[in-house]
């Protein structure tokens, strides 16, 4: 009986791993370098990478994607501070953001972008100002509230990262992440 329970538990664990909420890209894998064409205009073409997620929780009503530089440093605040490169709210029916989203009007009009650290309302590709390797964390939060409901609760494009996190904190039902790397000395690809 003990063996059967362990086998059943193992199957359940394997099923959970196989069908867990996951984030991926066709353009690079987690742990790999981000090709320069996805970097800011200073180092690349500032194109959004293709991103897709699978197996979201059943109670999901919308998503929010954060892309953040975990290694950003600032002259005025040299202590650790997360640099949001991109914050975008996505309706439940979408499980993919296409390559070069900014030039894909049919998808672009379905999403809501809020401020990145530069105060822009769009994608800011990796733009590290030093020669260190930077880690970029891509996170999709599954939310149990629709975009419309979140907008009624105050969601708007002028919100910064902290205000967005405060708004969604009680509505997160799942998280999928991947980390990729970029150094500005990489050659354009």
PDB file of C-alpha atoms in Angstrom:
ATOM      1  CA  UNK A   1       0.000   0.000   0.000  1.00  0.00           C
ATOM      2  CA  UNK A   2       2.833   2.424   0.831  1.00  0.00           C
ATOM      3  CA  UNK A   3       4.423   1.752  -2.575  1.00  0.00           C
ATOM      4  CA  UNK A   4       1.121   2.431  -4.360  1.00  0.00           C
ATOM      5  CA  UNK A   5       0.718   5.753  -2.503  1.00  0.00           C
ATOM      6  CA  UNK A   6       4.250   6.818  -3.432  1.00  0.00           C
ATOM      7  CA  UNK A   7       3.712   5.867  -7.055  1.00  0.00           C
ATOM      8  CA  UNK A   8       0.386   7.731  -7.117  1.00  0.00           C
ATOM      9  CA  UNK A   9       1.960  10.747  -5.420  1.00  0.00           C
ATOM     10  CA  UNK A  10       4.838  10.623  -7.887  1.00  0.00           C
ATOM     11  CA  UNK A  11       2.387  10.599 -10.783  1.00  0.00           C
ATOM     12  CA  UNK A  12       0.542  13.552  -9.311  1.00  0.00           C
ATOM     13  CA  UNK A  13       3.796  15.440  -8.841  1.00  0.00           C
ATOM     14  CA  UNK A  14       4.912  14.606 -12.378  1.00  0.00           C
ATOM     15  CA  UNK A  15       1.522  15.701 -13.719  1.00  0.00           C
ATOM     16  CA  UNK A  16       1.815  18.974 -11.802  1.00  0.00           C
ATOM     17  CA  UNK A  17       5.287  19.635 -13.243  1.00  0.00           C
ATOM     18  CA  UNK A  18       4.167  18.697 -16.751  1.00  0.00           C
ATOM     19  CA  UNK A  19       1.122  20.959 -16.621  1.00  0.00           C
ATOM     20  CA  UNK A  20       2.330  23.841 -14.436  1.00  0.00           C
ATOM     21  CA  UNK A  21       1.782  27.460 -15.465  1.00  0.00           C
ATOM     22  CA  UNK A  22       4.846  28.227 -17.615  1.00  0.00           C
ATOM     23  CA  UNK A  23       6.291  31.128 -19.622  1.00  0.00           C
ATOM     24  CA  UNK A  24       8.462  30.615 -22.724  1.00  0.00           C
ATOM     25  CA  UNK A  25       9.777  32.420 -25.788  1.00  0.00           C
ATOM     26  CA  UNK A  26      10.602  31.281 -29.305  1.00  0.00           C
ATOM     27  CA  UNK A  27      13.335  33.946 -29.427  1.00  0.00           C
ATOM     28  CA  UNK A  28      15.455  32.779 -26.468  1.00  0.00           C
ATOM     29  CA  UNK A  29      15.294  30.255 -23.654  1.00  0.00           C
ATOM     30  CA  UNK A  30      15.350  30.891 -19.928  1.00  0.00           C
ATOM     31  CA  UNK A  31      18.943  31.289 -18.788  1.00  0.00           C
ATOM     32  CA  UNK A  32      20.193  32.238 -22.269  1.00  0.00           C
ATOM     33  CA  UNK A  33      21.333  35.584 -23.659  1.00  0.00           C
ATOM     34  CA  UNK A  34      18.706  37.882 -25.143  1.00  0.00           C
ATOM     35  CA  UNK A  35      19.558  38.571 -28.815  1.00  0.00           C
ATOM     36  CA  UNK A  36      20.594  42.201 -29.333  1.00  0.00           C
ATOM     37  CA  UNK A  37      17.658  42.978 -31.652  1.00  0.00           C
ATOM     38  CA  UNK A  38      15.427  42.930 -28.522  1.00  0.00           C
ATOM     39  CA  UNK A  39      17.659  45.490 -26.757  1.00  0.00           C
ATOM     40  CA  UNK A  40      16.937  49.227 -26.610  1.00  0.00           C
ATOM     41  CA  UNK A  41      17.653  51.398 -29.669  1.00  0.00           C
ATOM     42  CA  UNK A  42      21.117  52.218 -28.309  1.00  0.00           C
ATOM     43  CA  UNK A  43      22.164  48.557 -28.690  1.00  0.00           C
ATOM     44  CA  UNK A  44      19.537  46.944 -30.919  1.00  0.00           C
ATOM     45  CA  UNK A  45      16.135  47.336 -32.587  1.00  0.00           C
ATOM     46  CA  UNK A  46      13.980  47.500 -29.417  1.00  0.00           C
ATOM     47  CA  UNK A  47      11.676  44.764 -30.698  1.00  0.00           C
ATOM     48  CA  UNK A  48       9.453  42.918 -28.253  1.00  0.00           C
ATOM     49  CA  UNK A  49      10.258  39.209 -28.093  1.00  0.00           C
ATOM     50  CA  UNK A  50       7.668  36.532 -28.745  1.00  0.00           C
ATOM     51  CA  UNK A  51       6.322  35.302 -25.401  1.00  0.00           C
ATOM     52  CA  UNK A  52       3.762  32.595 -24.673  1.00  0.00           C
ATOM     53  CA  UNK A  53       2.422  30.942 -21.556  1.00  0.00           C
ATOM     54  CA  UNK A  54       0.680  27.649 -21.000  1.00  0.00           C
ATOM     55  CA  UNK A  55      -1.504  25.987 -18.373  1.00  0.00           C
ATOM     56  CA  UNK A  56      -2.762  29.077 -16.510  1.00  0.00           C
ATOM     57  CA  UNK A  57      -4.917  28.502 -13.407  1.00  0.00           C
ATOM     58  CA  UNK A  58      -8.608  27.946 -14.168  1.00  0.00           C
ATOM     59  CA  UNK A  59      -9.697  31.050 -12.260  1.00  0.00           C
ATOM     60  CA  UNK A  60      -7.584  33.345 -14.488  1.00  0.00           C
ATOM     61  CA  UNK A  61      -9.453  36.384 -15.873  1.00  0.00           C
ATOM     62  CA  UNK A  62      -6.472  38.423 -17.110  1.00  0.00           C
ATOM     63  CA  UNK A  63      -2.678  38.596 -17.016  1.00  0.00           C
ATOM     64  CA  UNK A  64      -0.011  41.168 -16.334  1.00  0.00           C
ATOM     65  CA  UNK A  65       3.513  40.813 -17.688  1.00  0.00           C
ATOM     66  CA  UNK A  66       6.512  42.449 -16.040  1.00  0.00           C
ATOM     67  CA  UNK A  67       9.961  42.566 -17.634  1.00  0.00           C
ATOM     68  CA  UNK A  68      12.501  43.811 -15.109  1.00  0.00           C
ATOM     69  CA  UNK A  69      16.250  44.368 -14.959  1.00  0.00           C
ATOM     70  CA  UNK A  70      17.281  42.723 -11.692  1.00  0.00           C
ATOM     71  CA  UNK A  71      20.783  44.216 -11.839  1.00  0.00           C
ATOM     72  CA  UNK A  72      20.059  47.893 -12.565  1.00  0.00           C
ATOM     73  CA  UNK A  73      21.959  50.482 -10.518  1.00  0.00           C
ATOM     74  CA  UNK A  74      21.298  54.182 -10.349  1.00  0.00           C
ATOM     75  CA  UNK A  75      23.572  57.055  -9.368  1.00  0.00           C
ATOM     76  CA  UNK A  76      20.921  58.579  -7.105  1.00  0.00           C
ATOM     77  CA  UNK A  77      19.890  55.232  -5.587  1.00  0.00           C
ATOM     78  CA  UNK A  78      22.778  52.746  -5.863  1.00  0.00           C
ATOM     79  CA  UNK A  79      21.044  50.212  -3.595  1.00  0.00           C
ATOM     80  CA  UNK A  80      19.161  47.400  -5.304  1.00  0.00           C
ATOM     81  CA  UNK A  81      16.160  48.675  -7.208  1.00  0.00           C
ATOM     82  CA  UNK A  82      14.142  46.819  -9.796  1.00  0.00           C
ATOM     83  CA  UNK A  83      13.921  48.472 -13.177  1.00  0.00           C
ATOM     84  CA  UNK A  84      10.623  47.712 -14.946  1.00  0.00           C
ATOM     85  CA  UNK A  85      11.353  47.604 -18.660  1.00  0.00           C
ATOM     86  CA  UNK A  86       7.781  46.728 -19.590  1.00  0.00           C
ATOM     87  CA  UNK A  87       4.474  46.349 -17.759  1.00  0.00           C
ATOM     88  CA  UNK A  88       1.544  45.151 -19.851  1.00  0.00           C
ATOM     89  CA  UNK A  89      -1.956  43.940 -18.958  1.00  0.00           C
ATOM     90  CA  UNK A  90      -3.349  41.237 -21.211  1.00  0.00           C
ATOM     91  CA  UNK A  91      -6.889  39.848 -21.549  1.00  0.00           C
ATOM     92  CA  UNK A  92      -7.602  36.225 -20.589  1.00  0.00           C
ATOM     93  CA  UNK A  93      -8.107  34.991 -24.162  1.00  0.00           C
ATOM     94  CA  UNK A  94      -4.488  35.837 -25.113  1.00  0.00           C
ATOM     95  CA  UNK A  95      -1.767  33.330 -24.269  1.00  0.00           C
ATOM     96  CA  UNK A  96       0.825  34.884 -26.578  1.00  0.00           C
ATOM     97  CA  UNK A  97       2.442  38.232 -27.222  1.00  0.00           C
ATOM     98  CA  UNK A  98       3.893  38.228 -30.728  1.00  0.00           C
ATOM     99  CA  UNK A  99       7.357  39.246 -31.823  1.00  0.00           C
ATOM    100  CA  UNK A 100       7.384  43.030 -32.457  1.00  0.00           C
ATOM    101  CA  UNK A 101       4.075  43.680 -30.668  1.00  0.00           C
ATOM    102  CA  UNK A 102       4.342  47.447 -31.187  1.00  0.00           C
ATOM    103  CA  UNK A 103       3.826  46.925 -34.936  1.00  0.00           C
ATOM    104  CA  UNK A 104       0.978  44.423 -34.586  1.00  0.00           C
ATOM    105  CA  UNK A 105      -2.128  46.647 -34.270  1.00  0.00           C
ATOM    106  CA  UNK A 106      -4.662  43.829 -33.882  1.00  0.00           C
ATOM    107  CA  UNK A 107      -2.926  42.609 -30.709  1.00  0.00           C
ATOM    108  CA  UNK A 108      -1.592  45.981 -29.555  1.00  0.00           C
ATOM    109  CA  UNK A 109      -5.113  47.405 -29.148  1.00  0.00           C
ATOM    110  CA  UNK A 110      -6.096  44.479 -26.868  1.00  0.00           C
ATOM    111  CA  UNK A 111      -3.473  45.187 -24.191  1.00  0.00           C
ATOM    112  CA  UNK A 112      -2.891  48.006 -21.708  1.00  0.00           C
ATOM    113  CA  UNK A 113       0.647  49.177 -20.993  1.00  0.00           C
ATOM    114  CA  UNK A 114       1.550  51.115 -17.878  1.00  0.00           C
ATOM    115  CA  UNK A 115       4.658  53.178 -17.151  1.00  0.00           C
ATOM    116  CA  UNK A 116       8.096  51.688 -17.247  1.00  0.00           C
ATOM    117  CA  UNK A 117      10.899  53.241 -15.194  1.00  0.00           C
ATOM    118  CA  UNK A 118      11.651  55.750 -17.947  1.00  0.00           C
ATOM    119  CA  UNK A 119       8.033  56.972 -17.761  1.00  0.00           C
ATOM    120  CA  UNK A 120       7.228  55.527 -21.191  1.00  0.00           C
ATOM    121  CA  UNK A 121       4.144  53.475 -21.974  1.00  0.00           C
ATOM    122  CA  UNK A 122       5.838  50.949 -24.218  1.00  0.00           C
ATOM    123  CA  UNK A 123       8.494  48.267 -24.341  1.00  0.00           C
ATOM    124  CA  UNK A 124      11.991  49.286 -23.304  1.00  0.00           C
ATOM    125  CA  UNK A 125      14.375  46.537 -24.278  1.00  0.00           C
ATOM    126  CA  UNK A 126      17.475  45.684 -22.247  1.00  0.00           C
ATOM    127  CA  UNK A 127      19.581  48.825 -21.993  1.00  0.00           C
ATOM    128  CA  UNK A 128      22.223  48.189 -19.325  1.00  0.00           C
ATOM    129  CA  UNK A 129      24.534  51.179 -18.987  1.00  0.00           C
ATOM    130  CA  UNK A 130      27.482  49.212 -17.618  1.00  0.00           C
ATOM    131  CA  UNK A 131      29.420  46.284 -19.046  1.00  0.00           C
ATOM    132  CA  UNK A 132      28.123  43.727 -16.520  1.00  0.00           C
ATOM    133  CA  UNK A 133      25.840  40.867 -17.481  1.00  0.00           C
ATOM    134  CA  UNK A 134      22.298  41.823 -16.437  1.00  0.00           C
ATOM    135  CA  UNK A 135      19.502  39.406 -15.568  1.00  0.00           C
ATOM    136  CA  UNK A 136      16.099  40.239 -17.028  1.00  0.00           C
ATOM    137  CA  UNK A 137      13.171  38.644 -15.258  1.00  0.00           C
ATOM    138  CA  UNK A 138      10.052  38.008 -17.344  1.00  0.00           C
ATOM    139  CA  UNK A 139       7.038  37.366 -15.091  1.00  0.00           C
ATOM    140  CA  UNK A 140       3.430  36.698 -16.059  1.00  0.00           C
ATOM    141  CA  UNK A 141       0.954  36.979 -13.206  1.00  0.00           C
ATOM    142  CA  UNK A 142      -2.405  35.268 -13.718  1.00  0.00           C
ATOM    143  CA  UNK A 143      -5.108  37.423 -12.122  1.00  0.00           C
ATOM    144  CA  UNK A 144      -8.614  36.514 -10.978  1.00  0.00           C
ATOM    145  CA  UNK A 145      -9.983  39.875 -12.167  1.00  0.00           C
ATOM    146  CA  UNK A 146     -10.728  40.958 -15.734  1.00  0.00           C
ATOM    147  CA  UNK A 147      -9.092  44.003 -17.296  1.00  0.00           C
ATOM    148  CA  UNK A 148     -12.434  45.855 -17.109  1.00  0.00           C
ATOM    149  CA  UNK A 149     -12.837  45.098 -13.404  1.00  0.00           C
ATOM    150  CA  UNK A 150      -9.250  46.163 -12.687  1.00  0.00           C
ATOM    151  CA  UNK A 151      -9.864  49.419 -14.556  1.00  0.00           C
ATOM    152  CA  UNK A 152     -12.931  50.017 -12.374  1.00  0.00           C
ATOM    153  CA  UNK A 153     -10.647  49.503  -9.349  1.00  0.00           C
ATOM    154  CA  UNK A 154      -8.305  52.224 -10.630  1.00  0.00           C
ATOM    155  CA  UNK A 155      -5.990  50.554 -13.155  1.00  0.00           C
ATOM    156  CA  UNK A 156      -4.754  53.117 -15.679  1.00  0.00           C
ATOM    157  CA  UNK A 157      -1.763  53.635 -17.938  1.00  0.00           C
ATOM    158  CA  UNK A 158      -0.150  56.253 -15.678  1.00  0.00           C
ATOM    159  CA  UNK A 159       0.403  53.782 -12.818  1.00  0.00           C
ATOM    160  CA  UNK A 160       3.985  52.950 -11.922  1.00  0.00           C
ATOM    161  CA  UNK A 161       5.295  49.492 -10.966  1.00  0.00           C
ATOM    162  CA  UNK A 162       4.622  49.830  -7.242  1.00  0.00           C
ATOM    163  CA  UNK A 163       1.036  50.995  -7.740  1.00  0.00           C
ATOM    164  CA  UNK A 164       0.383  48.161 -10.193  1.00  0.00           C
ATOM    165  CA  UNK A 165       1.762  45.623  -7.699  1.00  0.00           C
ATOM    166  CA  UNK A 166      -0.371  47.112  -4.940  1.00  0.00           C
ATOM    167  CA  UNK A 167      -3.491  46.872  -7.137  1.00  0.00           C
ATOM    168  CA  UNK A 168      -2.920  43.259  -8.244  1.00  0.00           C
ATOM    169  CA  UNK A 169      -1.453  41.806  -5.031  1.00  0.00           C
ATOM    170  CA  UNK A 170      -4.747  40.309  -3.798  1.00  0.00           C
ATOM    171  CA  UNK A 171      -5.735  39.042  -7.257  1.00  0.00           C
ATOM    172  CA  UNK A 172      -2.703  36.899  -8.210  1.00  0.00           C
ATOM    173  CA  UNK A 173      -3.686  33.248  -8.714  1.00  0.00           C
ATOM    174  CA  UNK A 174      -0.552  32.068 -10.518  1.00  0.00           C
ATOM    175  CA  UNK A 175       2.941  33.120 -11.562  1.00  0.00           C
ATOM    176  CA  UNK A 176       5.122  31.995 -14.470  1.00  0.00           C
ATOM    177  CA  UNK A 177       8.683  33.264 -14.912  1.00  0.00           C
ATOM    178  CA  UNK A 178      11.770  33.043 -17.028  1.00  0.00           C
ATOM    179  CA  UNK A 179      15.102  34.860 -16.721  1.00  0.00           C
ATOM    180  CA  UNK A 180      17.322  35.850 -19.631  1.00  0.00           C
ATOM    181  CA  UNK A 181      20.659  37.652 -19.822  1.00  0.00           C
ATOM    182  CA  UNK A 182      21.980  40.722 -21.616  1.00  0.00           C
ATOM    183  CA  UNK A 183      25.250  42.654 -21.693  1.00  0.00           C
ATOM    184  CA  UNK A 184      25.478  45.794 -23.811  1.00  0.00           C
ATOM    185  CA  UNK A 185      28.765  44.694 -25.348  1.00  0.00           C
ATOM    186  CA  UNK A 186      26.916  41.875 -27.181  1.00  0.00           C
ATOM    187  CA  UNK A 187      26.985  42.249 -30.948  1.00  0.00           C
ATOM    188  CA  UNK A 188      23.742  43.185 -32.725  1.00  0.00           C
ATOM    189  CA  UNK A 189      21.947  40.135 -34.112  1.00  0.00           C
TER     190      UNK A 189
END
